[in-house]
């Protein structure tokens, strides 16, 4: 089985798949008031209707073996790990045919908001250290029902993420 090493997320490495911003350590220009600093529009996404904010709990598997992946044809997805660093895997958009040979895995620090572009292959985030990851998933409402294609991987397409 192919092994993919998870590496720390960087702007350069993650750029083909989306964007990210560390919300707990804001940088750059801020709008300042007497008692606050506001860092506007660090990540943006448009949606034609309501946006849902949904918690996800993911148990740490003994081995990080990936046997299915998903994509959203027209919808971005945001994920923010709340209690641990998370590991995500992504692969380029490929018109519905998995390209697991092009998969990359990233270690995302706790409280870092990640935006995965539409049509990028991915699945649930995984905990790096804790027994269970608690993360926030942000998607246009009902994306999981209206724009989510989950594809089981053939034996030769499955992969294991390693640290």
mmCIF file of C-alpha atoms in Angstrom:
data_model
loop_
_atom_site.group_PDB
_atom_site.id
_atom_site.type_symbol
_atom_site.label_atom_id
_atom_site.label_comp_id
_atom_site.label_asym_id
_atom_site.label_seq_id
_atom_site.Cartn_x
_atom_site.Cartn_y
_atom_site.Cartn_z
ATOM 1 C CA UNK A 1 0.000 0.000 0.000
ATOM 2 C CA UNK A 2 1.274 3.444 -0.891
ATOM 3 C CA UNK A 3 2.361 5.584 2.057
ATOM 4 C CA UNK A 4 2.038 9.362 2.066
ATOM 5 C CA UNK A 5 4.025 11.366 4.599
ATOM 6 C CA UNK A 6 2.084 14.184 6.251
ATOM 7 C CA UNK A 7 4.095 17.410 6.208
ATOM 8 C CA UNK A 8 3.484 20.742 7.935
ATOM 9 C CA UNK A 9 1.125 22.899 5.901
ATOM 10 C CA UNK A 10 2.700 25.832 4.037
ATOM 11 C CA UNK A 11 1.219 28.418 1.695
ATOM 12 C CA UNK A 12 3.332 27.165 -1.188
ATOM 13 C CA UNK A 13 2.554 23.480 -0.633
ATOM 14 C CA UNK A 14 -1.181 23.923 -0.091
ATOM 15 C CA UNK A 15 -1.818 26.596 -2.772
ATOM 16 C CA UNK A 16 -3.020 24.125 -5.457
ATOM 17 C CA UNK A 17 -5.766 22.917 -3.089
ATOM 18 C CA UNK A 18 -6.915 26.038 -1.234
ATOM 19 C CA UNK A 19 -5.872 28.479 1.483
ATOM 20 C CA UNK A 20 -5.409 28.568 5.244
ATOM 21 C CA UNK A 21 -5.008 31.080 8.040
ATOM 22 C CA UNK A 22 -3.997 30.639 11.685
ATOM 23 C CA UNK A 23 -6.883 32.304 13.516
ATOM 24 C CA UNK A 24 -5.284 32.097 16.973
ATOM 25 C CA UNK A 25 -2.185 34.044 15.840
ATOM 26 C CA UNK A 26 -3.389 36.779 13.478
ATOM 27 C CA UNK A 27 -0.827 38.708 11.491
ATOM 28 C CA UNK A 28 -0.857 41.687 9.179
ATOM 29 C CA UNK A 29 -2.885 44.872 9.052
ATOM 30 C CA UNK A 30 -5.683 45.223 11.600
ATOM 31 C CA UNK A 31 -8.472 47.697 12.172
ATOM 32 C CA UNK A 32 -7.867 48.893 15.715
ATOM 33 C CA UNK A 33 -10.152 50.332 18.351
ATOM 34 C CA UNK A 34 -9.630 51.275 21.952
ATOM 35 C CA UNK A 35 -9.676 47.647 23.152
ATOM 36 C CA UNK A 36 -9.630 45.542 19.997
ATOM 37 C CA UNK A 37 -7.757 44.612 16.841
ATOM 38 C CA UNK A 38 -9.910 43.272 13.989
ATOM 39 C CA UNK A 39 -8.205 41.328 11.181
ATOM 40 C CA UNK A 40 -10.768 41.427 8.340
ATOM 41 C CA UNK A 41 -11.309 38.964 5.529
ATOM 42 C CA UNK A 42 -8.369 36.622 6.109
ATOM 43 C CA UNK A 43 -10.260 33.868 4.234
ATOM 44 C CA UNK A 44 -13.318 34.436 2.093
ATOM 45 C CA UNK A 45 -15.871 32.223 0.383
ATOM 46 C CA UNK A 46 -19.120 32.982 -1.366
ATOM 47 C CA UNK A 47 -22.323 30.976 -1.152
ATOM 48 C CA UNK A 48 -25.692 31.458 -2.800
ATOM 49 C CA UNK A 49 -27.554 30.422 0.354
ATOM 50 C CA UNK A 50 -27.066 29.744 4.078
ATOM 51 C CA UNK A 51 -23.750 28.478 5.390
ATOM 52 C CA UNK A 52 -23.673 25.705 8.001
ATOM 53 C CA UNK A 53 -21.201 25.463 10.879
ATOM 54 C CA UNK A 54 -21.018 21.828 11.952
ATOM 55 C CA UNK A 55 -18.848 20.052 14.518
ATOM 56 C CA UNK A 56 -17.185 16.773 13.585
ATOM 57 C CA UNK A 57 -15.609 14.246 15.952
ATOM 58 C CA UNK A 58 -13.028 11.886 14.441
ATOM 59 C CA UNK A 59 -11.420 9.044 16.394
ATOM 60 C CA UNK A 60 -7.714 8.406 15.903
ATOM 61 C CA UNK A 61 -7.335 5.172 13.944
ATOM 62 C CA UNK A 62 -4.584 2.671 14.697
ATOM 63 C CA UNK A 63 -3.347 3.158 11.108
ATOM 64 C CA UNK A 64 -4.353 6.135 8.969
ATOM 65 C CA UNK A 65 -5.517 4.049 6.022
ATOM 66 C CA UNK A 66 -7.740 5.852 3.523
ATOM 67 C CA UNK A 67 -10.181 3.654 1.630
ATOM 68 C CA UNK A 68 -12.615 6.280 0.316
ATOM 69 C CA UNK A 69 -12.449 9.924 -0.676
ATOM 70 C CA UNK A 70 -14.915 12.650 -1.587
ATOM 71 C CA UNK A 71 -15.249 15.862 -3.540
ATOM 72 C CA UNK A 72 -17.819 18.640 -3.939
ATOM 73 C CA UNK A 73 -18.337 19.629 -7.571
ATOM 74 C CA UNK A 74 -19.128 23.300 -6.988
ATOM 75 C CA UNK A 75 -18.568 23.845 -3.281
ATOM 76 C CA UNK A 76 -15.597 24.827 -1.151
ATOM 77 C CA UNK A 77 -15.193 23.352 2.343
ATOM 78 C CA UNK A 78 -13.573 24.882 5.404
ATOM 79 C CA UNK A 79 -12.228 22.913 8.364
ATOM 80 C CA UNK A 80 -10.774 24.198 11.640
ATOM 81 C CA UNK A 81 -9.290 21.838 14.246
ATOM 82 C CA UNK A 82 -10.329 22.897 17.735
ATOM 83 C CA UNK A 83 -8.643 20.558 20.231
ATOM 84 C CA UNK A 84 -5.630 19.141 18.367
ATOM 85 C CA UNK A 85 -3.527 19.532 15.261
ATOM 86 C CA UNK A 86 -5.206 17.746 12.364
ATOM 87 C CA UNK A 87 -4.026 15.813 9.359
ATOM 88 C CA UNK A 88 -5.799 16.324 6.059
ATOM 89 C CA UNK A 89 -5.229 14.698 2.715
ATOM 90 C CA UNK A 90 -6.016 16.324 -0.626
ATOM 91 C CA UNK A 91 -5.621 15.489 -4.298
ATOM 92 C CA UNK A 92 -6.228 17.635 -7.391
ATOM 93 C CA UNK A 93 -9.598 17.917 -9.091
ATOM 94 C CA UNK A 94 -9.849 15.189 -11.707
ATOM 95 C CA UNK A 95 -13.370 15.075 -13.163
ATOM 96 C CA UNK A 96 -14.629 12.389 -10.773
ATOM 97 C CA UNK A 97 -11.841 9.843 -11.241
ATOM 98 C CA UNK A 98 -9.599 9.488 -8.158
ATOM 99 C CA UNK A 99 -5.939 10.404 -8.624
ATOM 100 C CA UNK A 100 -4.552 9.030 -5.381
ATOM 101 C CA UNK A 101 -1.016 8.974 -6.815
ATOM 102 C CA UNK A 102 -1.162 12.770 -6.573
ATOM 103 C CA UNK A 103 -2.430 12.853 -2.978
ATOM 104 C CA UNK A 104 -0.631 15.020 -0.452
ATOM 105 C CA UNK A 105 -1.117 15.070 3.330
ATOM 106 C CA UNK A 106 -0.681 18.092 5.571
ATOM 107 C CA UNK A 107 -0.377 18.680 9.297
ATOM 108 C CA UNK A 108 -2.564 21.657 10.219
ATOM 109 C CA UNK A 109 -2.043 23.373 13.601
ATOM 110 C CA UNK A 110 -4.955 23.663 16.021
ATOM 111 C CA UNK A 111 -7.097 26.805 15.410
ATOM 112 C CA UNK A 112 -5.980 27.107 11.779
ATOM 113 C CA UNK A 113 -8.851 27.539 9.331
ATOM 114 C CA UNK A 114 -8.335 25.629 6.076
ATOM 115 C CA UNK A 115 -10.354 26.289 2.928
ATOM 116 C CA UNK A 116 -10.391 23.400 0.444
ATOM 117 C CA UNK A 117 -11.376 24.498 -3.056
ATOM 118 C CA UNK A 118 -14.282 22.975 -4.964
ATOM 119 C CA UNK A 119 -13.609 19.640 -6.705
ATOM 120 C CA UNK A 120 -10.509 18.856 -4.596
ATOM 121 C CA UNK A 121 -10.450 15.251 -3.315
ATOM 122 C CA UNK A 122 -10.401 14.918 0.499
ATOM 123 C CA UNK A 123 -12.232 13.243 3.381
ATOM 124 C CA UNK A 124 -12.535 13.783 7.128
ATOM 125 C CA UNK A 125 -9.623 15.318 9.020
ATOM 126 C CA UNK A 126 -7.666 13.035 11.337
ATOM 127 C CA UNK A 127 -6.268 13.782 14.814
ATOM 128 C CA UNK A 128 -2.501 14.056 15.080
ATOM 129 C CA UNK A 129 -2.101 13.538 18.840
ATOM 130 C CA UNK A 130 -5.423 13.218 20.653
ATOM 131 C CA UNK A 131 -7.611 10.105 20.727
ATOM 132 C CA UNK A 132 -10.400 12.146 19.134
ATOM 133 C CA UNK A 133 -10.299 15.307 17.043
ATOM 134 C CA UNK A 134 -13.027 17.908 17.433
ATOM 135 C CA UNK A 135 -13.152 20.189 14.408
ATOM 136 C CA UNK A 136 -15.558 22.650 12.836
ATOM 137 C CA UNK A 137 -16.724 22.007 9.267
ATOM 138 C CA UNK A 138 -18.045 25.013 7.371
ATOM 139 C CA UNK A 139 -20.028 24.335 4.193
ATOM 140 C CA UNK A 140 -22.961 25.864 2.377
ATOM 141 C CA UNK A 141 -26.046 24.361 3.978
ATOM 142 C CA UNK A 142 -26.833 20.750 2.970
ATOM 143 C CA UNK A 143 -23.720 20.325 0.805
ATOM 144 C CA UNK A 144 -23.354 16.841 2.295
ATOM 145 C CA UNK A 145 -26.731 15.977 0.702
ATOM 146 C CA UNK A 146 -26.595 18.041 -2.510
ATOM 147 C CA UNK A 147 -22.981 18.200 -3.676
ATOM 148 C CA UNK A 148 -20.946 15.380 -2.151
ATOM 149 C CA UNK A 149 -19.579 12.475 -4.147
ATOM 150 C CA UNK A 150 -17.936 9.765 -2.044
ATOM 151 C CA UNK A 151 -15.872 7.238 -3.995
ATOM 152 C CA UNK A 152 -14.636 3.933 -2.532
ATOM 153 C CA UNK A 153 -11.044 3.292 -3.562
ATOM 154 C CA UNK A 154 -9.867 0.174 -5.328
ATOM 155 C CA UNK A 155 -7.173 -1.816 -3.488
ATOM 156 C CA UNK A 156 -4.422 -0.304 -5.666
ATOM 157 C CA UNK A 157 -5.708 3.251 -4.932
ATOM 158 C CA UNK A 158 -5.846 3.000 -1.136
ATOM 159 C CA UNK A 159 -3.113 4.730 0.832
ATOM 160 C CA UNK A 160 -1.775 5.140 4.343
ATOM 161 C CA UNK A 161 -0.828 8.474 5.852
ATOM 162 C CA UNK A 162 2.293 8.391 8.008
ATOM 163 C CA UNK A 163 3.927 11.018 10.217
#
